[in-house]
Short mmCIF file of the C-alpha atoms (twelve columns), coordinates in Angstrom:
data_MODEL
# 
_entry.id   MODEL 
# 
loop_
_atom_site.group_PDB 
_atom_site.id 
_atom_site.type_symbol 
_atom_site.label_atom_id 
_atom_site.label_alt_id 
_atom_site.label_comp_id 
_atom_site.label_asym_id 
_atom_site.label_seq_id 
_atom_site.Cartn_x 
_atom_site.Cartn_y 
_atom_site.Cartn_z 
_atom_site.pdbx_PDB_model_num 
ATOM 1   C CA . MET A 1   114.572 67.598 105.190 1 
ATOM 2   C CA . GLY A 2   111.712 66.490 102.889 1 
ATOM 3   C CA . SER A 3   109.997 68.620 100.312 1 
ATOM 4   C CA . ARG A 4   106.646 70.122 101.225 1 
ATOM 5   C CA . ASN A 5   105.676 69.880 97.608  1 
ATOM 6   C CA . ASN A 6   104.434 66.357 96.841  1 
ATOM 7   C CA . ILE A 7   104.131 66.932 93.107  1 
ATOM 8   C CA . PRO A 8   106.146 64.236 91.329  1 
ATOM 9   C CA . PHE A 9   108.983 65.254 89.013  1 
ATOM 10  C CA . VAL A 10  107.247 63.419 86.162  1 
ATOM 11  C CA . SER A 11  103.553 62.664 86.054  1 
ATOM 12  C CA . TRP A 12  103.206 59.838 83.555  1 
ATOM 13  C CA . ARG A 13  99.469  60.424 83.378  1 
ATOM 14  C CA . ARG A 14  99.909  64.105 82.484  1 
ATOM 15  C CA . LEU A 15  102.681 63.256 80.027  1 
ATOM 16  C CA . ARG A 16  100.464 60.682 78.302  1 
ATOM 17  C CA . LYS A 17  97.658  63.274 78.107  1 
ATOM 18  C CA . SER A 18  99.991  65.860 76.593  1 
ATOM 19  C CA . PHE A 19  101.027 63.392 73.873  1 
ATOM 20  C CA . TYR A 20  97.364  62.619 73.247  1 
ATOM 21  C CA . TYR A 21  96.500  66.316 72.854  1 
ATOM 22  C CA . ALA A 22  99.497  66.865 70.568  1 
ATOM 23  C CA . ALA A 23  98.380  63.938 68.406  1 
ATOM 24  C CA . LYS A 24  94.866  65.426 68.220  1 
ATOM 25  C CA . GLY A 25  96.362  68.715 67.013  1 
ATOM 26  C CA . ILE A 26  98.346  66.926 64.330  1 
ATOM 27  C CA . GLU A 27  95.273  64.897 63.365  1 
ATOM 28  C CA . HIS A 28  93.153  68.055 63.061  1 
ATOM 29  C CA . THR A 29  95.791  69.767 60.953  1 
ATOM 30  C CA . TRP A 30  96.114  66.715 58.687  1 
ATOM 31  C CA . LYS A 31  92.335  66.557 58.271  1 
ATOM 32  C CA . TYR A 32  91.697  70.245 57.554  1 
ATOM 33  C CA . GLU A 33  94.909  71.766 56.193  1 
ATOM 34  C CA . GLN A 34  95.763  70.861 52.605  1 
ATOM 35  C CA . ASN A 35  99.283  72.303 52.772  1 
ATOM 36  C CA . PHE A 36  100.139 70.131 55.785  1 
ATOM 37  C CA . ARG A 37  99.082  67.025 53.854  1 
ATOM 38  C CA . ILE A 38  101.155 68.127 50.856  1 
ATOM 39  C CA . HIS A 39  104.207 68.683 53.082  1 
ATOM 40  C CA . VAL A 40  103.806 65.284 54.749  1 
ATOM 41  C CA . LEU A 41  103.509 63.504 51.395  1 
ATOM 42  C CA . ALA A 42  106.517 65.430 50.061  1 
ATOM 43  C CA . ALA A 43  108.471 64.419 53.172  1 
ATOM 44  C CA . ILE A 44  107.667 60.764 52.581  1 
ATOM 45  C CA . GLY A 45  108.825 61.149 48.976  1 
ATOM 46  C CA . VAL A 46  112.048 62.819 50.116  1 
ATOM 47  C CA . PHE A 47  112.854 59.997 52.530  1 
ATOM 48  C CA . ILE A 48  112.107 57.354 49.900  1 
ATOM 49  C CA . LEU A 49  114.326 59.165 47.387  1 
ATOM 50  C CA . ALA A 50  117.079 59.465 50.010  1 
ATOM 51  C CA . GLN A 51  117.008 55.683 50.444  1 
ATOM 52  C CA . LEU A 52  117.000 55.019 46.707  1 
ATOM 53  C CA . LEU A 53  119.987 57.337 46.200  1 
ATOM 54  C CA . ASN A 54  121.851 55.965 49.241  1 
ATOM 55  C CA . VAL A 55  122.099 59.433 50.769  1 
ATOM 56  C CA . PRO A 56  124.434 59.307 53.791  1 
ATOM 57  C CA . LEU A 57  122.824 59.296 57.223  1 
ATOM 58  C CA . SER A 58  124.325 62.693 58.117  1 
ATOM 59  C CA . GLU A 59  122.558 64.261 55.130  1 
ATOM 60  C CA . GLN A 60  119.325 62.424 55.969  1 
ATOM 61  C CA . VAL A 61  119.505 63.961 59.447  1 
ATOM 62  C CA . ILE A 62  119.662 67.416 57.859  1 
ATOM 63  C CA . LEU A 63  116.648 66.539 55.698  1 
ATOM 64  C CA . ALA A 64  114.751 65.321 58.771  1 
ATOM 65  C CA . VAL A 65  115.485 68.547 60.661  1 
ATOM 66  C CA . VAL A 66  114.314 70.860 57.872  1 
ATOM 67  C CA . ILE A 67  111.254 68.702 57.169  1 
ATOM 68  C CA . GLY A 68  110.377 68.623 60.869  1 
ATOM 69  C CA . ALA A 69  110.720 72.392 61.017  1 
ATOM 70  C CA . VAL A 70  108.405 72.887 58.030  1 
ATOM 71  C CA . LEU A 71  105.783 70.578 59.535  1 
ATOM 72  C CA . GLY A 72  106.136 72.276 62.915  1 
ATOM 73  C CA . MET A 73  105.698 75.678 61.302  1 
ATOM 74  C CA . GLU A 74  102.575 74.437 59.516  1 
ATOM 75  C CA . LEU A 75  101.158 73.392 62.897  1 
ATOM 76  C CA . ILE A 76  102.030 76.793 64.413  1 
ATOM 77  C CA . ASN A 77  100.487 78.540 61.400  1 
ATOM 78  C CA . THR A 78  97.286  76.558 61.893  1 
ATOM 79  C CA . ALA A 79  97.221  77.507 65.583  1 
ATOM 80  C CA . ILE A 80  97.752  81.206 64.759  1 
ATOM 81  C CA . GLU A 81  94.967  81.129 62.166  1 
ATOM 82  C CA . HIS A 82  92.572  79.561 64.673  1 
ATOM 83  C CA . VAL A 83  93.462  82.077 67.394  1 
ATOM 84  C CA . VAL A 84  92.887  84.958 64.990  1 
ATOM 85  C CA . ASP A 85  89.563  83.460 63.879  1 
ATOM 86  C CA . LEU A 86  88.552  82.985 67.514  1 
ATOM 87  C CA . VAL A 87  89.318  86.595 68.439  1 
ATOM 88  C CA . VAL A 88  88.242  88.343 65.239  1 
ATOM 89  C CA . LYS A 89  84.724  87.471 64.144  1 
ATOM 90  C CA . ARG A 90  84.564  89.665 61.033  1 
ATOM 91  C CA . TYR A 91  86.934  90.661 58.256  1 
ATOM 92  C CA . ASP A 92  89.777  92.725 59.658  1 
ATOM 93  C CA . GLU A 93  92.806  93.938 57.696  1 
ATOM 94  C CA . GLN A 94  95.144  93.469 60.678  1 
ATOM 95  C CA . ALA A 95  93.907  89.908 61.168  1 
ATOM 96  C CA . LYS A 96  94.585  89.273 57.478  1 
ATOM 97  C CA . ILE A 97  98.140  90.605 57.844  1 
ATOM 98  C CA . ILE A 98  98.755  88.331 60.848  1 
ATOM 99  C CA . LYS A 99  97.487  85.269 59.005  1 
ATOM 100 C CA . ASP A 100 99.356  86.158 55.811  1 
ATOM 101 C CA . ALA A 101 102.605 86.727 57.711  1 
ATOM 102 C CA . ALA A 102 102.283 83.363 59.474  1 
ATOM 103 C CA . ALA A 103 101.651 81.664 56.122  1 
ATOM 104 C CA . GLY A 104 104.603 83.579 54.680  1 
ATOM 105 C CA . ALA A 105 106.861 82.251 57.427  1 
ATOM 106 C CA . VAL A 106 105.917 78.697 56.476  1 
ATOM 107 C CA . PHE A 107 106.529 79.486 52.811  1 
ATOM 108 C CA . VAL A 108 109.981 80.962 53.492  1 
ATOM 109 C CA . PHE A 109 111.044 77.925 55.485  1 
ATOM 110 C CA . ALA A 110 109.525 75.487 52.986  1 
ATOM 111 C CA . LEU A 111 111.507 77.234 50.248  1 
ATOM 112 C CA . THR A 112 114.630 76.998 52.414  1 
ATOM 113 C CA . ALA A 113 113.970 73.282 52.947  1 
ATOM 114 C CA . ALA A 114 113.588 72.814 49.188  1 
ATOM 115 C CA . ILE A 115 116.936 74.532 48.614  1 
ATOM 116 C CA . VAL A 116 118.579 72.342 51.263  1 
ATOM 117 C CA . GLY A 117 117.016 69.287 49.619  1 
ATOM 118 C CA . ALA A 118 118.307 70.347 46.208  1 
ATOM 119 C CA . MET A 119 121.798 70.894 47.632  1 
ATOM 120 C CA . ILE A 120 121.736 67.374 49.051  1 
ATOM 121 C CA . PHE A 121 120.037 65.533 46.173  1 
ATOM 122 C CA . ILE A 122 121.549 67.157 43.066  1 
ATOM 123 C CA . PRO A 123 125.080 65.789 43.619  1 
ATOM 124 C CA . HIS A 124 123.675 62.280 44.227  1 
ATOM 125 C CA . ILE A 125 121.509 62.471 41.115  1 
ATOM 126 C CA . LEU A 126 124.399 63.783 39.010  1 
ATOM 127 C CA . GLN A 127 126.601 60.967 40.300  1 
ATOM 128 C CA . LEU A 128 124.037 58.464 39.034  1 
ATOM 129 C CA . LEU A 129 123.780 60.109 35.631  1 
ATOM 130 C CA . LEU A 130 127.476 60.654 34.998  1 
# 
């Protein structure tokens, strides 16, 4: 018995469009959000340092996960800020709290990522120095 629904399991056209829209969101965030650019440049520096210190692949995977999470949170923070700005057209204390909390979430995870990075890099740096 055939399906009455002729929608394909995967629409390559829709999938391609979704990647395009995601790339546009990343592009917008790169262009207008200073902190996103700083995080991306820091990530590049981290991966270069990991190669120079011969950090094992398993530890590089951990770095990639925390860096990806920070960048993802920056994108979510940008989306939240734009939604708040779209809905609230004037200064509003509750809107400020929402935006500050979203920025705080990024900060907490960025700090966590920095701690993870330190836990991974410090032993490798000490090994070089000693």
